[in-house]
Coordinates of C-alpha atoms in Angstrom, one line a residue:
M1 CA 0.1 0.0 0.2
L2 CA 1.4 3.4 -0.9
R3 CA -0.3 4.8 2.5
T4 CA -0.1 3.8 6.1
H5 CA -3.9 5.2 6.9
T6 CA -6.4 6.9 5.0
C7 CA -6.9 10.8 5.5
G8 CA -10.2 10.3 8.0
E9 CA -8.9 8.0 10.4
L10 CA -5.9 10.1 12.5
N11 CA -6.9 11.3 15.8
I12 CA -5.4 12.2 19.4
N13 CA -4.6 8.7 19.8
S14 CA -2.0 8.7 17.1
L15 CA 0.1 11.5 18.2
G16 CA 3.5 10.4 17.6
Q17 CA 3.3 8.1 14.9
T18 CA 5.0 8.6 11.6
V19 CA 2.4 8.1 8.8
T20 CA 1.7 8.0 5.3
L21 CA -1.3 9.3 3.5
C22 CA -2.2 9.6 -0.1
G23 CA -4.9 12.1 -1.2
W24 CA -5.9 15.2 -3.4
V25 CA -5.1 18.7 -2.2
Q26 CA -8.0 20.4 -1.3
K27 CA -6.6 23.9 -0.5
S28 CA -3.6 25.3 0.7
R29 CA -2.8 28.7 2.5
D30 CA 0.5 30.5 3.6
L31 CA 0.7 31.9 7.1
G32 CA 4.0 33.5 7.3
G33 CA 6.4 31.1 7.6
T34 CA 4.1 28.0 7.5
T35 CA 2.2 26.3 4.9
F36 CA -0.9 24.7 5.4
I37 CA -2.3 22.1 3.0
D38 CA -5.3 20.0 3.4
I39 CA -5.2 16.6 1.8
R40 CA -8.4 14.7 0.9
D41 CA -9.7 11.1 0.1
R42 CA -13.2 9.8 0.2
F43 CA -12.8 8.7 4.0
G44 CA -12.0 12.3 5.2
L45 CA -9.8 15.3 5.2
T46 CA -6.3 15.8 6.9
Q47 CA -4.2 19.4 7.7
L48 CA -0.6 19.2 6.9
I49 CA 1.8 21.6 8.1
L50 CA 5.2 22.7 6.4
N51 CA 7.7 25.2 7.9
A52 CA 10.2 27.1 6.6
D53 CA 12.4 26.8 9.7
T54 CA 12.3 23.0 9.7
D55 CA 12.9 22.6 5.8
A56 CA 12.3 25.9 3.2
E57 CA 12.9 23.5 0.2
L58 CA 10.0 21.1 0.9
R59 CA 7.9 24.2 1.9
E60 CA 8.7 25.8 -1.3
K61 CA 7.9 22.4 -3.1
A62 CA 4.5 21.9 -1.0
R63 CA 3.7 25.7 -2.3
S64 CA 4.2 24.9 -5.9
L65 CA 0.8 22.3 -5.4
G66 CA -2.6 23.4 -6.7
R67 CA -5.8 22.2 -6.2
E68 CA -6.7 18.6 -6.8
F69 CA -2.9 17.6 -7.3
V70 CA -2.4 14.0 -6.2
I71 CA 0.4 13.9 -3.2
K72 CA 1.7 11.3 -1.1
V73 CA 3.2 12.3 1.9
T74 CA 5.1 11.3 5.3
G75 CA 5.2 13.1 8.1
K76 CA 4.5 13.0 12.4
V77 CA 1.2 13.4 13.8
L78 CA 1.2 16.4 16.1
E79 CA -1.7 18.2 18.1
R80 CA -3.0 21.0 16.9
T81 CA -2.9 24.1 18.4
S82 CA -6.1 25.4 16.6
K83 CA -8.5 22.6 16.5
N84 CA -11.7 21.8 14.5
P85 CA -14.4 20.5 15.9
K86 CA -16.2 19.6 13.0
I87 CA -13.8 17.1 11.5
P88 CA -13.0 13.8 12.7
T89 CA -9.2 14.8 12.3
G90 CA -9.7 18.0 13.7
D91 CA -7.1 17.6 16.7
I92 CA -4.6 17.0 14.8
E93 CA -2.1 18.0 11.9
I94 CA 0.8 16.3 10.3
A95 CA 4.3 17.4 10.5
V96 CA 5.1 17.1 6.7
E97 CA 8.9 15.3 6.4
E98 CA 8.4 14.0 2.7
L99 CA 6.3 14.9 -0.3
D100 CA 5.8 13.1 -3.6
I101 CA 3.5 14.5 -6.2
L102 CA 2.1 11.6 -8.1
N103 CA 0.0 13.6 -10.6
A104 CA 0.0 17.6 -11.1
A105 CA -3.5 18.6 -11.9
K106 CA -5.0 21.2 -14.4
I107 CA -7.4 23.9 -12.3
P108 CA -10.7 22.4 -12.2
P109 CA -13.8 24.0 -13.8
F110 CA -15.9 24.4 -11.1
L111 CA -14.9 24.1 -7.1
I112 CA -14.8 20.8 -5.6
E113 CA -16.8 21.5 -2.5
D114 CA -19.7 20.9 -1.0
E115 CA -21.2 24.1 -2.2
T116 CA -19.8 24.6 -6.1
D117 CA -20.1 27.1 -8.5
G118 CA -20.3 24.6 -11.1
G119 CA -23.6 24.2 -13.2
E120 CA -25.6 21.3 -13.8
E121 CA -24.7 20.8 -17.3
L122 CA -21.1 21.5 -16.6
R123 CA -21.0 19.1 -13.6
A124 CA -22.5 16.4 -16.1
K125 CA -19.6 16.8 -18.3
Y126 CA -17.0 16.5 -15.3
R127 CA -19.1 14.0 -13.6
Y128 CA -15.7 12.5 -12.5
L129 CA -15.2 15.6 -10.9
D130 CA -18.2 16.2 -9.5
L131 CA -18.1 12.8 -7.6
R132 CA -15.5 14.0 -5.7
R133 CA -17.6 16.3 -3.8
N134 CA -18.6 15.4 -0.4
P135 CA -22.3 15.6 -1.2
I136 CA -22.6 13.3 -4.2
R137 CA -19.8 10.6 -2.7
Q138 CA -22.4 10.5 0.5
N139 CA -25.2 9.7 -1.7
L140 CA -23.5 6.8 -3.3
M141 CA -21.9 5.5 -0.3
L142 CA -25.6 5.6 1.0
R143 CA -26.7 3.8 -2.0
H144 CA -24.1 1.2 -1.3
R145 CA -25.4 0.7 2.3
M146 CA -28.8 0.4 1.5
G147 CA -28.0 -2.4 -1.5
Q148 CA -26.0 -4.2 1.3
E149 CA -28.8 -4.0 3.6
V150 CA -31.4 -5.2 1.1
R151 CA -29.2 -8.4 -0.1
K152 CA -28.8 -9.1 4.1
Y153 CA -33.1 -8.8 4.6
L154 CA -33.9 -10.7 1.7
D155 CA -31.0 -13.4 2.4
A156 CA -32.8 -13.8 5.9
Q157 CA -35.9 -14.3 4.2
G158 CA -34.7 -17.1 2.2
F159 CA -34.7 -15.3 -1.3
I160 CA -32.4 -16.6 -3.5
E161 CA -30.4 -13.8 -5.9
V162 CA -30.5 -15.2 -9.5
E163 CA -29.0 -12.9 -12.6
T164 CA -31.9 -12.8 -15.7
P165 CA -31.2 -11.9 -19.5
V166 CA -30.3 -8.4 -20.7
L167 CA -30.9 -9.4 -24.1
I168 CA -34.4 -10.1 -24.4
K169 CA -37.5 -10.4 -26.8
S170 CA -39.6 -7.0 -27.4
T171 CA -43.1 -6.9 -26.2
P172 CA -45.9 -4.4 -27.4
E173 CA -47.1 -3.2 -24.1
G174 CA -45.5 -0.7 -21.8
A175 CA -43.2 2.0 -22.5
R176 CA -41.0 2.0 -25.7
D177 CA -38.3 -0.7 -25.7
F178 CA -34.7 0.2 -26.4
V179 CA -33.6 -2.3 -29.0
V180 CA -30.5 -4.2 -30.2
P181 CA -29.9 -5.3 -33.6
S182 CA -28.4 -8.6 -33.9
R183 CA -25.7 -9.1 -36.2
M184 CA -26.0 -13.1 -36.4
N185 CA -29.8 -13.1 -37.0
P186 CA -30.2 -10.2 -39.5
G187 CA -33.1 -7.9 -39.7
E188 CA -33.8 -9.1 -35.8
F189 CA -33.3 -7.2 -33.0
Y190 CA -33.7 -7.8 -29.0
A191 CA -34.8 -5.6 -26.7
L192 CA -33.2 -4.4 -23.1
P193 CA -35.5 -5.7 -20.2
Q194 CA -38.4 -2.9 -18.8
S195 CA -38.3 -5.1 -16.1
P196 CA -37.3 -9.0 -15.8
Q197 CA -40.9 -9.9 -15.5
T198 CA -41.5 -13.0 -17.6
F199 CA -38.3 -14.5 -16.3
K200 CA -38.9 -14.2 -12.7
Q201 CA -42.3 -15.9 -13.6
L202 CA -40.7 -18.5 -15.0
L203 CA -38.2 -18.6 -12.2
M204 CA -41.3 -19.7 -9.7
V205 CA -42.5 -22.0 -12.3
S206 CA -38.9 -23.9 -12.1
G207 CA -39.5 -24.1 -8.4
F208 CA -37.1 -21.5 -7.2
D209 CA -40.0 -20.1 -4.5
R210 CA -38.3 -17.1 -3.6
Y211 CA -36.0 -14.9 -5.8
F212 CA -34.7 -11.1 -6.2
Q213 CA -32.3 -9.1 -8.0
I214 CA -31.0 -6.0 -7.7
V215 CA -31.3 -5.1 -11.8
K216 CA -30.7 -2.9 -14.4
C217 CA -33.8 -1.7 -16.6
F218 CA -34.3 0.5 -19.2
R219 CA -37.4 2.3 -20.6
D220 CA -37.4 4.6 -23.5
E221 CA -39.6 7.3 -22.3
D222 CA -39.7 11.0 -21.8
L223 CA -37.4 11.8 -19.0
R224 CA -38.1 14.1 -15.6
A225 CA -36.3 14.1 -12.4
D226 CA -37.5 10.9 -11.0
R227 CA -37.0 8.8 -14.6
Q228 CA -33.8 7.9 -15.9
P229 CA -33.4 5.7 -19.6
E230 CA -31.2 3.0 -17.2
F231 CA -32.6 2.4 -14.0
T232 CA -32.5 0.1 -10.7
Q233 CA -34.9 -2.0 -9.4
I234 CA -35.2 -4.4 -6.5
D235 CA -37.2 -7.4 -8.2
C236 CA -38.7 -9.9 -6.1
E237 CA -40.8 -12.9 -6.7
L238 CA -42.4 -15.7 -4.2
S239 CA -44.5 -18.8 -4.5
F240 CA -47.4 -20.2 -2.5
V241 CA -48.6 -16.5 -1.0
E242 CA -51.3 -14.3 -1.1
Q243 CA -51.4 -10.4 -1.4
E244 CA -51.0 -10.2 2.5
D245 CA -48.1 -12.0 2.8
I246 CA -46.0 -10.0 0.0
L247 CA -47.2 -6.6 1.8
N248 CA -45.8 -7.9 5.5
I249 CA -42.4 -9.1 3.9
F250 CA -41.7 -5.9 1.8
E251 CA -43.2 -3.5 4.6
G252 CA -40.8 -5.6 6.8
L253 CA -37.9 -4.7 4.2
T254 CA -38.8 -1.1 4.3
R255 CA -38.9 -0.7 7.8
H256 CA -35.7 -2.4 8.0
L257 CA -34.1 0.1 5.8
F258 CA -35.5 2.9 7.8
S259 CA -34.3 1.6 11.0
V260 CA -30.7 0.6 10.5
V261 CA -30.2 3.5 7.6
K262 CA -31.7 6.1 9.1
G263 CA -32.4 5.0 12.7
I264 CA -36.0 5.9 12.4
T265 CA -38.9 3.6 13.4
L266 CA -41.8 3.2 11.3
D267 CA -45.6 2.3 12.6
T268 CA -47.5 -0.1 10.9
F269 CA -48.0 1.3 7.0
P270 CA -51.8 2.0 6.6
R271 CA -53.5 0.6 3.3
M272 CA -55.7 2.9 1.0
Q273 CA -58.3 1.6 -1.4
Y274 CA -57.0 3.0 -5.1
S275 CA -60.6 4.7 -5.2
D276 CA -60.2 6.4 -1.7
A277 CA -56.6 7.7 -3.1
M278 CA -58.0 9.3 -6.1
R279 CA -61.2 10.8 -4.4
L280 CA -59.4 12.0 -1.6
Y281 CA -56.5 13.2 -3.3
G282 CA -56.8 13.0 -7.2
S283 CA -53.6 10.5 -7.0
D284 CA -52.9 7.0 -7.0
K285 CA -49.5 7.8 -4.9
P286 CA -51.2 10.2 -2.1
D287 CA -48.6 12.2 0.0
V288 CA -50.3 11.7 3.3
R289 CA -47.6 13.7 5.5
F290 CA -50.4 16.6 5.4
G291 CA -53.9 16.9 5.4
M292 CA -56.1 18.7 2.7
Q293 CA -57.8 16.2 1.7
F294 CA -60.3 16.8 -1.4
V295 CA -64.1 18.0 -0.5
E296 CA -66.8 17.4 -3.2
L297 CA -69.0 20.4 -3.6
N298 CA -71.5 19.1 -6.1
D299 CA -74.7 19.0 -3.8
V300 CA -73.4 22.3 -1.8
V301 CA -73.0 24.9 -5.2
K302 CA -74.9 23.4 -7.8
G303 CA -78.3 25.3 -9.4
K304 CA -77.4 28.8 -7.9
N305 CA -77.1 30.0 -12.1
F306 CA -73.3 29.5 -11.8
A307 CA -72.7 27.8 -15.0
I308 CA -69.4 26.8 -14.3
F309 CA -70.4 25.1 -11.5
D310 CA -73.8 23.7 -13.1
N311 CA -72.3 22.4 -16.2
A312 CA -69.2 20.5 -14.6
E313 CA -69.2 16.7 -13.8
L314 CA -67.5 17.5 -10.4
V315 CA -66.8 20.5 -8.2
V316 CA -64.3 20.0 -5.9
G317 CA -62.2 21.9 -3.3
I318 CA -59.5 22.1 -0.6
N319 CA -59.1 24.1 2.6
A320 CA -55.9 25.7 2.7
K321 CA -55.7 26.1 6.6
G322 CA -54.7 29.9 8.0
C323 CA -54.3 31.0 4.1
A324 CA -57.5 33.6 4.2
G325 CA -54.6 36.4 4.2
Y326 CA -53.7 35.5 0.6
T327 CA -53.7 38.7 -1.3
R328 CA -55.6 39.2 -4.3
K329 CA -52.3 39.1 -6.2
Q330 CA -51.0 36.0 -4.5
V331 CA -54.6 34.1 -5.4
D332 CA -54.1 35.8 -9.1
E333 CA -50.7 33.9 -9.3
L334 CA -51.9 30.9 -8.4
T335 CA -54.5 31.0 -10.6
D336 CA -51.8 31.5 -13.6
W337 CA -49.8 28.7 -12.2
L338 CA -52.7 26.1 -12.3
K339 CA -53.5 27.7 -15.8
R340 CA -50.0 26.6 -17.4
P341 CA -50.3 23.9 -19.7
Q342 CA -48.7 21.7 -17.8
I343 CA -51.9 21.5 -15.5
G344 CA -54.5 22.7 -17.7
A345 CA -57.1 24.3 -15.3
S346 CA -59.6 26.7 -16.8
G347 CA -59.5 29.1 -13.5
L348 CA -59.7 28.9 -9.6
V349 CA -62.6 29.9 -7.6
Y350 CA -61.9 31.0 -4.0
C351 CA -63.7 31.9 -0.7
R352 CA -62.0 33.6 2.3
Y353 CA -63.3 32.6 6.0
N354 CA -62.1 36.1 7.3
T355 CA -60.6 36.2 10.8
D356 CA -63.8 38.4 11.6
G357 CA -65.7 35.5 10.8
T358 CA -67.2 36.9 7.5
L359 CA -67.0 35.0 4.2
K360 CA -65.9 36.2 0.8
S361 CA -65.6 34.8 -2.6
S362 CA -64.8 35.4 -5.9
V363 CA -68.1 34.0 -6.9
D364 CA -70.0 36.7 -4.2
K365 CA -72.6 37.5 -7.4
F366 CA -74.0 33.9 -7.4
Y367 CA -74.0 32.7 -3.8
N368 CA -75.0 35.0 -0.7
E369 CA -72.8 34.7 2.6
D370 CA -75.9 31.9 3.9
E371 CA -74.9 29.6 1.1
L372 CA -71.0 30.1 1.6
T373 CA -71.1 29.2 5.5
N374 CA -72.6 25.7 3.5
W375 CA -69.3 25.8 1.5
A376 CA -67.5 26.6 5.0
A377 CA -69.1 23.7 6.9
A378 CA -68.5 21.4 3.9
F379 CA -65.0 22.2 4.1
E380 CA -64.8 21.8 7.7
A381 CA -63.0 25.7 7.8
E382 CA -62.4 27.8 10.4
A383 CA -62.0 31.4 10.6
G384 CA -58.2 32.2 8.8
D385 CA -58.6 29.7 6.3
L386 CA -59.1 29.8 2.4
M387 CA -61.0 27.2 0.6
L388 CA -59.8 26.5 -3.0
V389 CA -62.5 25.4 -5.9
L390 CA -61.8 23.4 -9.0
A391 CA -64.7 22.8 -11.9
G392 CA -64.6 20.3 -14.9
P393 CA -64.4 16.8 -16.1
A394 CA -63.8 14.5 -13.1
D395 CA -60.7 12.7 -13.7
K396 CA -59.3 15.7 -15.2
V397 CA -60.0 18.0 -12.0
R398 CA -59.1 15.8 -9.7
K399 CA -55.5 15.5 -11.6
Q400 CA -55.6 19.6 -11.4
L401 CA -56.6 19.9 -7.7
N402 CA -53.9 17.1 -6.8
E403 CA -50.9 19.5 -8.1
L404 CA -52.5 22.2 -6.2
R405 CA -52.5 20.3 -3.0
L406 CA -49.3 19.4 -3.5
E407 CA -48.2 22.8 -4.0
M408 CA -50.1 24.7 -1.4
G409 CA -48.3 21.7 1.0
G410 CA -44.8 22.8 -0.1
R411 CA -46.0 26.9 0.6
L412 CA -47.0 25.9 3.5
G413 CA -43.6 24.0 4.5
L414 CA -46.0 21.1 5.1
R415 CA -44.1 18.4 3.1
D416 CA -41.3 18.0 5.4
K417 CA -38.0 16.2 3.9
D418 CA -37.2 14.5 7.2
K419 CA -40.9 13.5 7.6
F420 CA -41.8 10.2 6.1
A421 CA -45.3 9.0 5.5
P422 CA -45.4 5.3 3.8
L423 CA -48.7 3.6 3.1
W424 CA -49.9 0.9 0.7
V425 CA -52.5 1.7 -2.3
V426 CA -54.2 -1.3 -2.6
D427 CA -57.4 -2.8 -4.9
F428 CA -56.7 -1.0 -8.4
P429 CA -58.3 -1.2 -11.7
L430 CA -57.2 -3.9 -14.0
L431 CA -57.8 -2.3 -16.9
E432 CA -57.9 1.1 -18.2
W433 CA -59.5 2.5 -21.6
D434 CA -57.3 3.7 -23.9
E435 CA -59.1 6.5 -25.9
E436 CA -56.7 7.1 -28.6
N437 CA -56.6 3.3 -29.9
G438 CA -60.5 2.6 -28.5
R439 CA -59.0 -0.1 -26.4
Y440 CA -58.1 -1.5 -22.7
H441 CA -54.7 -1.8 -21.3
A442 CA -53.4 -3.4 -18.6
M443 CA -53.0 -0.6 -15.9
H444 CA -49.8 -2.7 -14.4
H445 CA -49.1 -5.5 -17.0
P446 CA -50.8 -8.4 -18.4
F447 CA -49.7 -10.9 -16.2
T448 CA -51.6 -9.2 -13.1
S449 CA -54.3 -11.5 -11.4
P450 CA -58.1 -9.9 -11.3
K451 CA -59.6 -10.2 -7.8
P452 CA -61.2 -13.9 -8.3
E453 CA -64.7 -12.4 -7.2
D454 CA -64.4 -9.9 -10.2
I455 CA -63.4 -12.4 -12.9
A456 CA -66.9 -12.7 -14.1
L457 CA -66.6 -9.3 -14.8
L458 CA -64.2 -9.5 -17.6
D459 CA -66.9 -10.1 -20.2
T460 CA -69.6 -7.8 -18.8
E461 CA -67.6 -4.8 -17.5
P462 CA -63.9 -4.8 -17.6
G463 CA -63.6 -1.5 -16.6
S464 CA -65.0 -2.4 -12.9
V465 CA -62.7 -5.3 -12.4
R466 CA -60.2 -5.1 -9.8
A467 CA -56.7 -6.4 -9.5
N468 CA -54.5 -7.8 -7.0
A469 CA -52.1 -5.3 -7.0
Y470 CA -50.5 -3.1 -4.7
D471 CA -48.2 -0.1 -4.5
L472 CA -45.8 1.2 -1.7
V473 CA -45.8 4.8 -1.8
I474 CA -43.8 7.0 0.6
N475 CA -44.1 10.8 0.4
G476 CA -45.9 11.3 -2.7
T477 CA -43.5 8.9 -4.8
E478 CA -44.3 5.6 -6.0
I479 CA -41.6 3.4 -4.5
G480 CA -42.7 0.1 -5.1
G481 CA -45.3 -2.0 -6.9
G482 CA -46.3 -5.8 -7.8
S483 CA -49.4 -7.8 -8.0
I484 CA -50.5 -11.4 -7.7
R485 CA -49.8 -12.9 -11.2
I486 CA -51.9 -14.9 -13.4
H487 CA -50.5 -18.6 -13.5
E488 CA -53.0 -20.6 -15.1
K489 CA -53.1 -20.9 -19.0
T490 CA -56.7 -20.3 -19.4
L491 CA -56.8 -17.0 -17.4
Q492 CA -54.1 -15.7 -19.3
S493 CA -55.3 -16.2 -22.3
L494 CA -58.5 -14.6 -21.3
M495 CA -56.6 -11.4 -20.3
F496 CA -54.9 -11.1 -23.7
K497 CA -58.1 -11.7 -25.0
H498 CA -59.5 -8.6 -23.3
L499 CA -56.1 -6.7 -23.9
G500 CA -56.7 -7.0 -28.0
F501 CA -54.5 -9.7 -28.5
S502 CA -55.3 -12.5 -31.2
A503 CA -54.7 -16.0 -30.3
E504 CA -51.8 -15.9 -32.7
E505 CA -50.5 -13.0 -31.3
A506 CA -50.4 -13.8 -27.6
Q507 CA -48.8 -17.0 -28.7
K508 CA -46.2 -15.3 -30.6
Q509 CA -45.4 -12.6 -28.1
F510 CA -45.5 -14.8 -25.0
G511 CA -46.3 -18.7 -26.1
F512 CA -43.2 -19.5 -23.9
L513 CA -45.0 -18.0 -20.7
L514 CA -48.2 -20.0 -21.8
D515 CA -46.7 -23.1 -22.5
A516 CA -44.6 -22.9 -19.1
F517 CA -47.9 -22.6 -17.4
E518 CA -49.2 -26.0 -18.5
F519 CA -46.5 -27.8 -16.2
G520 CA -47.3 -27.3 -12.8
A521 CA -47.0 -23.4 -12.3
P522 CA -47.6 -22.3 -8.9
P523 CA -49.5 -19.4 -7.3
H524 CA -47.0 -16.8 -7.1
G525 CA -46.8 -13.0 -6.9
G526 CA -44.4 -10.3 -6.5
I527 CA -43.0 -6.3 -6.5
A528 CA -40.4 -4.5 -7.8
F529 CA -38.9 -1.5 -5.5
G530 CA -37.4 1.6 -7.6
F531 CA -34.2 1.5 -5.9
D532 CA -33.0 5.0 -7.3
R533 CA -36.2 6.3 -5.7
L534 CA -35.8 4.9 -2.6
C535 CA -32.1 6.1 -2.3
S536 CA -32.9 9.3 -3.2
I537 CA -35.6 10.1 -0.4
F538 CA -33.4 8.2 2.2
A539 CA -30.9 11.2 0.8
G540 CA -33.4 13.7 1.1
L541 CA -33.3 15.0 -2.9
D542 CA -36.1 15.4 -5.3
S543 CA -33.9 13.9 -8.0
I544 CA -32.4 10.5 -8.6
R545 CA -29.6 11.8 -10.7
D546 CA -27.6 12.0 -7.8
V547 CA -28.1 8.8 -6.6
I548 CA -26.9 7.4 -9.5
A549 CA -22.6 7.6 -10.3
F550 CA -23.5 8.4 -14.1
P551 CA -26.9 9.7 -15.3
K552 CA -28.3 11.1 -18.2
N553 CA -29.7 14.4 -18.8
N554 CA -33.2 15.2 -19.5
S555 CA -32.3 14.4 -23.2
G556 CA -31.3 10.9 -22.3
R557 CA -27.4 11.9 -23.1
D558 CA -24.5 11.5 -21.3
V559 CA -22.2 14.6 -21.8
M560 CA -19.6 13.2 -20.3
I561 CA -18.7 10.6 -22.6
D562 CA -20.6 12.0 -25.8
S563 CA -23.6 9.4 -25.7
P564 CA -25.4 8.0 -27.7
S565 CA -23.5 8.8 -30.5
T566 CA -23.0 8.0 -34.2
I567 CA -21.1 4.4 -35.2
A568 CA -19.1 3.6 -38.2
P569 CA -20.6 2.8 -41.5
E570 CA -18.8 -0.6 -41.3
Q571 CA -20.5 -1.4 -38.1
M572 CA -23.8 -0.1 -39.8
K573 CA -23.4 -2.7 -42.6
E574 CA -22.4 -5.5 -40.4
L575 CA -25.5 -5.0 -38.7
N576 CA -27.9 -4.9 -41.8
I577 CA -29.2 -1.4 -40.8
A578 CA -29.4 2.2 -42.1
T579 CA -30.7 5.4 -40.9
T580 CA -33.0 7.7 -42.8
N581 CA -31.1 11.1 -42.4

């Protein structure tokens, strides 16, 4: 080893030892005839001291060092006269006796410090430098710890880690596939897996009973803060289980991670029906750190000659506690925020419950104070509250009000990143209607089992069929989702039929799975956690990018290595493919 210690382990008990450290120059400073240098590695930072009176030549060599030079130093551990209680090595310093420059460094394009001056695109281009910064490194160390604890917990529960293929078959359901041309099979393509779904089900047919894998998955979809084209799942499948068994095991995993990694003890996770989540929060991933549940007002506000309410399928609102003091300018700004194309609301109606007990609304022309009192009763509003109301098509207006609720929760400081509110959302619809294509799609995937008592409805009311499906939600983010699977060929074929597959198409796409079900497939189910999202919540981040070592940007590009990129004409010819532009 080039070093005897790391830059983060020496302390007052090391006094008098001669040690060798290696690392990067964080900064240096001259004070009279003395030079101080901070040397850094991933374990911490140690102060070096060089004195002109002791070794003037060595001190001059040290003064030539720039930021991020890689150096090796040998010296004696001394007690610092001016201690730094903020770092573990703050009681000591190294009186340098030998200094080797292992590699010089150009001036970095941004400061390698916790608070940097580098913009996001610049830091992405030099990601290897950004990774030297404490916050990013700590995120990745957190991710490592969580991965180790996941494996430890699942191993103790009898799970076997099995790797599944990366080059698989493209299927039409779900998001777009990334495809890979096959040189050995001209005109044919592999797909990169969006999940190992069919393989983990086949492992259950194989009798493995409990499988898991921390696995890379790929989806060619538009990106946002919590999406990347390649992402990591904790992927799991179990045989001979019911829904409650899976919820208990993976609630246990989540509670284990919070306990061991964050020192937080969580209570039993509440369960919420999908229908209640949509009715009360307008979202299948409600943030229940705060209240502000939806209040439906059709029975209260209709029939007063206010056409916007009278003609609406749904009139619904939220009570923003303590916000009656919002000025007209603030309410107008909120209205403009709702009208943005991303949300698309046509307007906002408000009613103030003033601190003097009076009620004042933006629709006083249509509603007198007695009628507004009925509004306040429906909202359970008190003096000082602000009622915010939207109207329109039910599904659309619930989604809009969900955005408003989250925005108000943020403005009122109710979305505390240090507070964690997990819950299970259960009993999703099995199918959802696709207006554009005029057919049903699987809300989760085609292998999700319907509730046994709802199977008869597949032929008569397919939209009313509930799935044996469940999602784990923490702080308004979907962390994981899964279902009890179909394990019988007859029911799986019926499911494909309702999804618009002909018998021939189903056999072509999924014949291997249908055939496997004829060889004694056990009842089984599973779940997949978004590992990147889970890590970002533990790290208190809004974006998953900074818990991934080398993420892509919003255009799906890696600007550090300039990927994706064109390939040589010879490669294109070898693969029997051509571009059209």
